[in-house]
PDB file of C-alpha atoms in Angstrom:
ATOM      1  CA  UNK A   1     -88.581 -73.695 -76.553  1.00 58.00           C
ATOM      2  CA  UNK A   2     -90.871 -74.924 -79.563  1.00 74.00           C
ATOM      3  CA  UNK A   3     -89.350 -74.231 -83.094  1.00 93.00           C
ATOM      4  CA  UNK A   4     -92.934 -73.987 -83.921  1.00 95.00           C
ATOM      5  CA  UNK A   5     -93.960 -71.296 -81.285  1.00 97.00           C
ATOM      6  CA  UNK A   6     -90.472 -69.362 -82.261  1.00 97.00           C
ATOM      7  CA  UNK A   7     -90.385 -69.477 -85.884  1.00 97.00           C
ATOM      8  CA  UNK A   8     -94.461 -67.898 -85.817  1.00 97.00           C
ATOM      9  CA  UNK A   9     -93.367 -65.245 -83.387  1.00 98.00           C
ATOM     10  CA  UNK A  10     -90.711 -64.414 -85.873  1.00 97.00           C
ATOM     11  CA  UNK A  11     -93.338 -64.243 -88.773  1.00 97.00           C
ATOM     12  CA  UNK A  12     -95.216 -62.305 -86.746  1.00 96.00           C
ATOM     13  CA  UNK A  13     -92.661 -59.732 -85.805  1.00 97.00           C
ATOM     14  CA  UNK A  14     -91.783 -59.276 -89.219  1.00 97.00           C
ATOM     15  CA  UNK A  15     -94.851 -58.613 -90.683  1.00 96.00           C
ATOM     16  CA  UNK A  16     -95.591 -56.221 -87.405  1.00 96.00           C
ATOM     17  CA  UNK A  17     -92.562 -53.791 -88.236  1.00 96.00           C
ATOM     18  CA  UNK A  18     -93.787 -53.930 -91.874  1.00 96.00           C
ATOM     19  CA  UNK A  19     -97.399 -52.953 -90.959  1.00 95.00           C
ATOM     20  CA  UNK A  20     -99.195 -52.237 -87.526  1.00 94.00           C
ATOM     21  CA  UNK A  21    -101.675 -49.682 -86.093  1.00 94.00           C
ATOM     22  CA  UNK A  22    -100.298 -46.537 -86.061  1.00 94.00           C
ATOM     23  CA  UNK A  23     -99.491 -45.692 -82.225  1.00 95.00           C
ATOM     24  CA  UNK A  24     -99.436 -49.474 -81.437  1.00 96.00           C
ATOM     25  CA  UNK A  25     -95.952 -50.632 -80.238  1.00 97.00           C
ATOM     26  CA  UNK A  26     -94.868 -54.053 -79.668  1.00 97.00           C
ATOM     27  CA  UNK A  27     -91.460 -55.603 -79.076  1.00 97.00           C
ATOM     28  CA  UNK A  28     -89.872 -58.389 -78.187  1.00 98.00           C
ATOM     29  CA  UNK A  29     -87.829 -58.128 -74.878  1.00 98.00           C
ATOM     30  CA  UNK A  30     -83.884 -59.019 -74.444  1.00 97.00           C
ATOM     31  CA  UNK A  31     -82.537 -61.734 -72.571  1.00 96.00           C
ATOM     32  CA  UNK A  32     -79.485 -60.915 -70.183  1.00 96.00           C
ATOM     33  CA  UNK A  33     -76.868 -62.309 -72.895  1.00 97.00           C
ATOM     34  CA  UNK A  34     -78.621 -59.400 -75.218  1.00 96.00           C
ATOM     35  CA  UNK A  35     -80.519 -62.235 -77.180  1.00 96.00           C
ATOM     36  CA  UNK A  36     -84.306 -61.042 -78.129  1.00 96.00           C
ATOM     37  CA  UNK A  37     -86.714 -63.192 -76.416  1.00 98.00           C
ATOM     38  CA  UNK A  38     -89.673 -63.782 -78.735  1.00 98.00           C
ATOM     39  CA  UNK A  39     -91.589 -65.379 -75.705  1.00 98.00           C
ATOM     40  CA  UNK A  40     -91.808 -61.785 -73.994  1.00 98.00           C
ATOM     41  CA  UNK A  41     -93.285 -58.658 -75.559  1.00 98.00           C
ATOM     42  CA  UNK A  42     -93.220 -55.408 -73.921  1.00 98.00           C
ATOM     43  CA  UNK A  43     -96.416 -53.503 -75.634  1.00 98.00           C
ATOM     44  CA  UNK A  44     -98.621 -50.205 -75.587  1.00 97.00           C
ATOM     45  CA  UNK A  45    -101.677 -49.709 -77.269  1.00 95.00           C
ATOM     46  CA  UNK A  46    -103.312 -46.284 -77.558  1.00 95.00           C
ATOM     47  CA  UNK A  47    -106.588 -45.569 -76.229  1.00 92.00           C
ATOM     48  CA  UNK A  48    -109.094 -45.488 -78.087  1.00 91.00           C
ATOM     49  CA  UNK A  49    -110.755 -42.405 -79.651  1.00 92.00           C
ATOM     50  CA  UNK A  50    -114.374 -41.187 -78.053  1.00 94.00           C
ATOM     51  CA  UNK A  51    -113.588 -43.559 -74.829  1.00 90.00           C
ATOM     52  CA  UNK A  52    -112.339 -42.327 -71.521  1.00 90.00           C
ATOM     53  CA  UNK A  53    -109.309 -43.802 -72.370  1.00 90.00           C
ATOM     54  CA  UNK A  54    -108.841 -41.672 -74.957  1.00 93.00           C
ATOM     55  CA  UNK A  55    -105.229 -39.955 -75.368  1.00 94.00           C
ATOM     56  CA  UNK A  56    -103.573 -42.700 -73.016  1.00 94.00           C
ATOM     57  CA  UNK A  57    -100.664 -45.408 -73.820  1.00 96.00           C
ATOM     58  CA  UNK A  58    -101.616 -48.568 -71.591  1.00 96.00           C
ATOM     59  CA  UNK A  59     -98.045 -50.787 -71.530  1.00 97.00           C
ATOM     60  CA  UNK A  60     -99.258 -54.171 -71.743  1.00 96.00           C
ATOM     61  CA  UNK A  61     -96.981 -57.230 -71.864  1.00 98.00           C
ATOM     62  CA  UNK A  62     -97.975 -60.150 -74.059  1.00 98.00           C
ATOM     63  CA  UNK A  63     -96.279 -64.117 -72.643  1.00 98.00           C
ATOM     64  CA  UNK A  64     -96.409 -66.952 -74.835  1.00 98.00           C
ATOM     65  CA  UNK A  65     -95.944 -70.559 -73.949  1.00 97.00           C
ATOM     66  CA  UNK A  66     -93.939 -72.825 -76.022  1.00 96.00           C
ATOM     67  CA  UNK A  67     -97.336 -74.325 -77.516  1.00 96.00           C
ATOM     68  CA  UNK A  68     -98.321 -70.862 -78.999  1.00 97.00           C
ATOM     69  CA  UNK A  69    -100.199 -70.756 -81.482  1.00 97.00           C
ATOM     70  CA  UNK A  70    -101.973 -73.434 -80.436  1.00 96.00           C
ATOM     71  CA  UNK A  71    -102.788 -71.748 -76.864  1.00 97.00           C
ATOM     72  CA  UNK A  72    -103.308 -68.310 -77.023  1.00 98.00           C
ATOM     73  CA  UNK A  73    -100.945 -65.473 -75.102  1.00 98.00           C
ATOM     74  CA  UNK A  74    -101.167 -63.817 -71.644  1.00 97.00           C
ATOM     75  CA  UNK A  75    -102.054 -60.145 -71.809  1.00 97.00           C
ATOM     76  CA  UNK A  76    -101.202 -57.816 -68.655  1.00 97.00           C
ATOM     77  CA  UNK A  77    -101.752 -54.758 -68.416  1.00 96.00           C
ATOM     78  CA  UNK A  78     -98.591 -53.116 -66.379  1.00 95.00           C
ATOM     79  CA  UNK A  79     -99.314 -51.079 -64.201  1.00 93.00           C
ATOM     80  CA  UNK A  80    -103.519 -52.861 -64.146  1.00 92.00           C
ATOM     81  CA  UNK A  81    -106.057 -50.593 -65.170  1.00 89.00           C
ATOM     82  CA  UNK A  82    -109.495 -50.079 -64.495  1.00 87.00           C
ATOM     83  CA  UNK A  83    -111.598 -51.740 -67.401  1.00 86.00           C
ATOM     84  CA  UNK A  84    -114.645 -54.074 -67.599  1.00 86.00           C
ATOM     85  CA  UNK A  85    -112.428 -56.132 -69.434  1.00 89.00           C
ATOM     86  CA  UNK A  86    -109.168 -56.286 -67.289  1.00 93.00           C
ATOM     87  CA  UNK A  87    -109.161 -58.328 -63.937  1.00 94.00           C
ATOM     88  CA  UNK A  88    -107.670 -56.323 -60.657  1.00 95.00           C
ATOM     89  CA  UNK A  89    -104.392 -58.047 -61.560  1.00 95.00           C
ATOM     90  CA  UNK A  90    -104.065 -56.503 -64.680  1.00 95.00           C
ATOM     91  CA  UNK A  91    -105.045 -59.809 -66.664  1.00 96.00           C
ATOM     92  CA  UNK A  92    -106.900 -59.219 -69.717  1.00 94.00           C
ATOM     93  CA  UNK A  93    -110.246 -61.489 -69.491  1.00 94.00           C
ATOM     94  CA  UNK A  94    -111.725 -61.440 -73.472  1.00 94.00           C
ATOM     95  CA  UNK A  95    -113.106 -64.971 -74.808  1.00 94.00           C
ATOM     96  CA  UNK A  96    -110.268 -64.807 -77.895  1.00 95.00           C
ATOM     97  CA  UNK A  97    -107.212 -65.168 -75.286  1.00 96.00           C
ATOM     98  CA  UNK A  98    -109.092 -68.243 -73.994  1.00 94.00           C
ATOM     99  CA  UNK A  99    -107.819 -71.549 -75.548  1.00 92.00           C
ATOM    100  CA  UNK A 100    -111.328 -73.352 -74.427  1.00 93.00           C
ATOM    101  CA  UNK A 101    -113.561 -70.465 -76.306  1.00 95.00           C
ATOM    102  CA  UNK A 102    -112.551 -68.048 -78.838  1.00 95.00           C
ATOM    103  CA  UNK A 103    -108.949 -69.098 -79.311  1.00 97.00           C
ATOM    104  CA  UNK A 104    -107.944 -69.726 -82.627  1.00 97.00           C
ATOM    105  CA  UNK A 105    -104.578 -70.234 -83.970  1.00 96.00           C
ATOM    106  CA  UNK A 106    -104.822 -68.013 -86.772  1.00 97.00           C
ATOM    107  CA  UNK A 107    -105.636 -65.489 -84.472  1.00 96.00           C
ATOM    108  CA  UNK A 108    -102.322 -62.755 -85.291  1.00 95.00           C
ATOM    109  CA  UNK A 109    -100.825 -60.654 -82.702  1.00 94.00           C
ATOM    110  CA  UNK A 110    -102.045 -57.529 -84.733  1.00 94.00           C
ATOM    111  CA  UNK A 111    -105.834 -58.936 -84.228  1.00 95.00           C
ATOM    112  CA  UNK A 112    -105.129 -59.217 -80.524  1.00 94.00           C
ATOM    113  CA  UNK A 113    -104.226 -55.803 -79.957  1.00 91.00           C
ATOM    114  CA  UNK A 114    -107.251 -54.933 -81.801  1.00 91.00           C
ATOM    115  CA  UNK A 115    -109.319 -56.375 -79.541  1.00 91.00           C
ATOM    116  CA  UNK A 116    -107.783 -55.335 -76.657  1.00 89.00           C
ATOM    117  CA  UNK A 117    -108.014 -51.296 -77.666  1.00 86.00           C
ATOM    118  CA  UNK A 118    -109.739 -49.971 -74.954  1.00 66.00           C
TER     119      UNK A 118
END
């Protein structure tokens, strides 16, 4: 795994658990030796308010690959939803989680799940 991709994650986690959207959650999943696996993030982000989402949690898990931040993550909805923006698999389709448009590396995982409020 790149020190670069995991010593970001770690930033990011840290400054997520000081400050992050109220009903937001994020967290990075465990390997089978107990181990947190920064690569892996099992998420939920509330629906957003005056939306026929509205009053829902949508779990989402976020991948990254060991060139992160340089390519952006893989957002899934789990189970997939039905969304303009979500593909039948559950893949989130928005131009910043695309490394060859909106992608940027500065791009925080906070930002993402912004953007991804449905």
């Amino acid at each position: 795994m790149s020190g670069i991709a995991l010593s970001r994650l770690a930033q990011e986690r840290k400054a997520w658990r000081k400050d992050h959207p109220f009903g937001f959650v994020a967290v990075p999943t465990k390997n089978p030796d107990g181990t947190m696996n920064l690569m892996n993030w099992e998420c939920a982000i509330p629906g957003k308010k005056g939306t026929p989402w509205e009053g829902g949690l949508f779990k989402l898990r976020m991948l990254f690959k060991d060139d992160y931040p340089s390519s952006p993550p893989k957002c899934k909805f789990e189970p997939p939803l039905f969304h303009p923006n979500v593909y039948p698999s559950g893949t989130v389709c928005l131009s910043i989680l695309e490394e060859d448009k909106d992608w940027r590396p500065a791009i925080t995982i906070k930002q993402v799940f912004l953007a991804l409020q449905l």
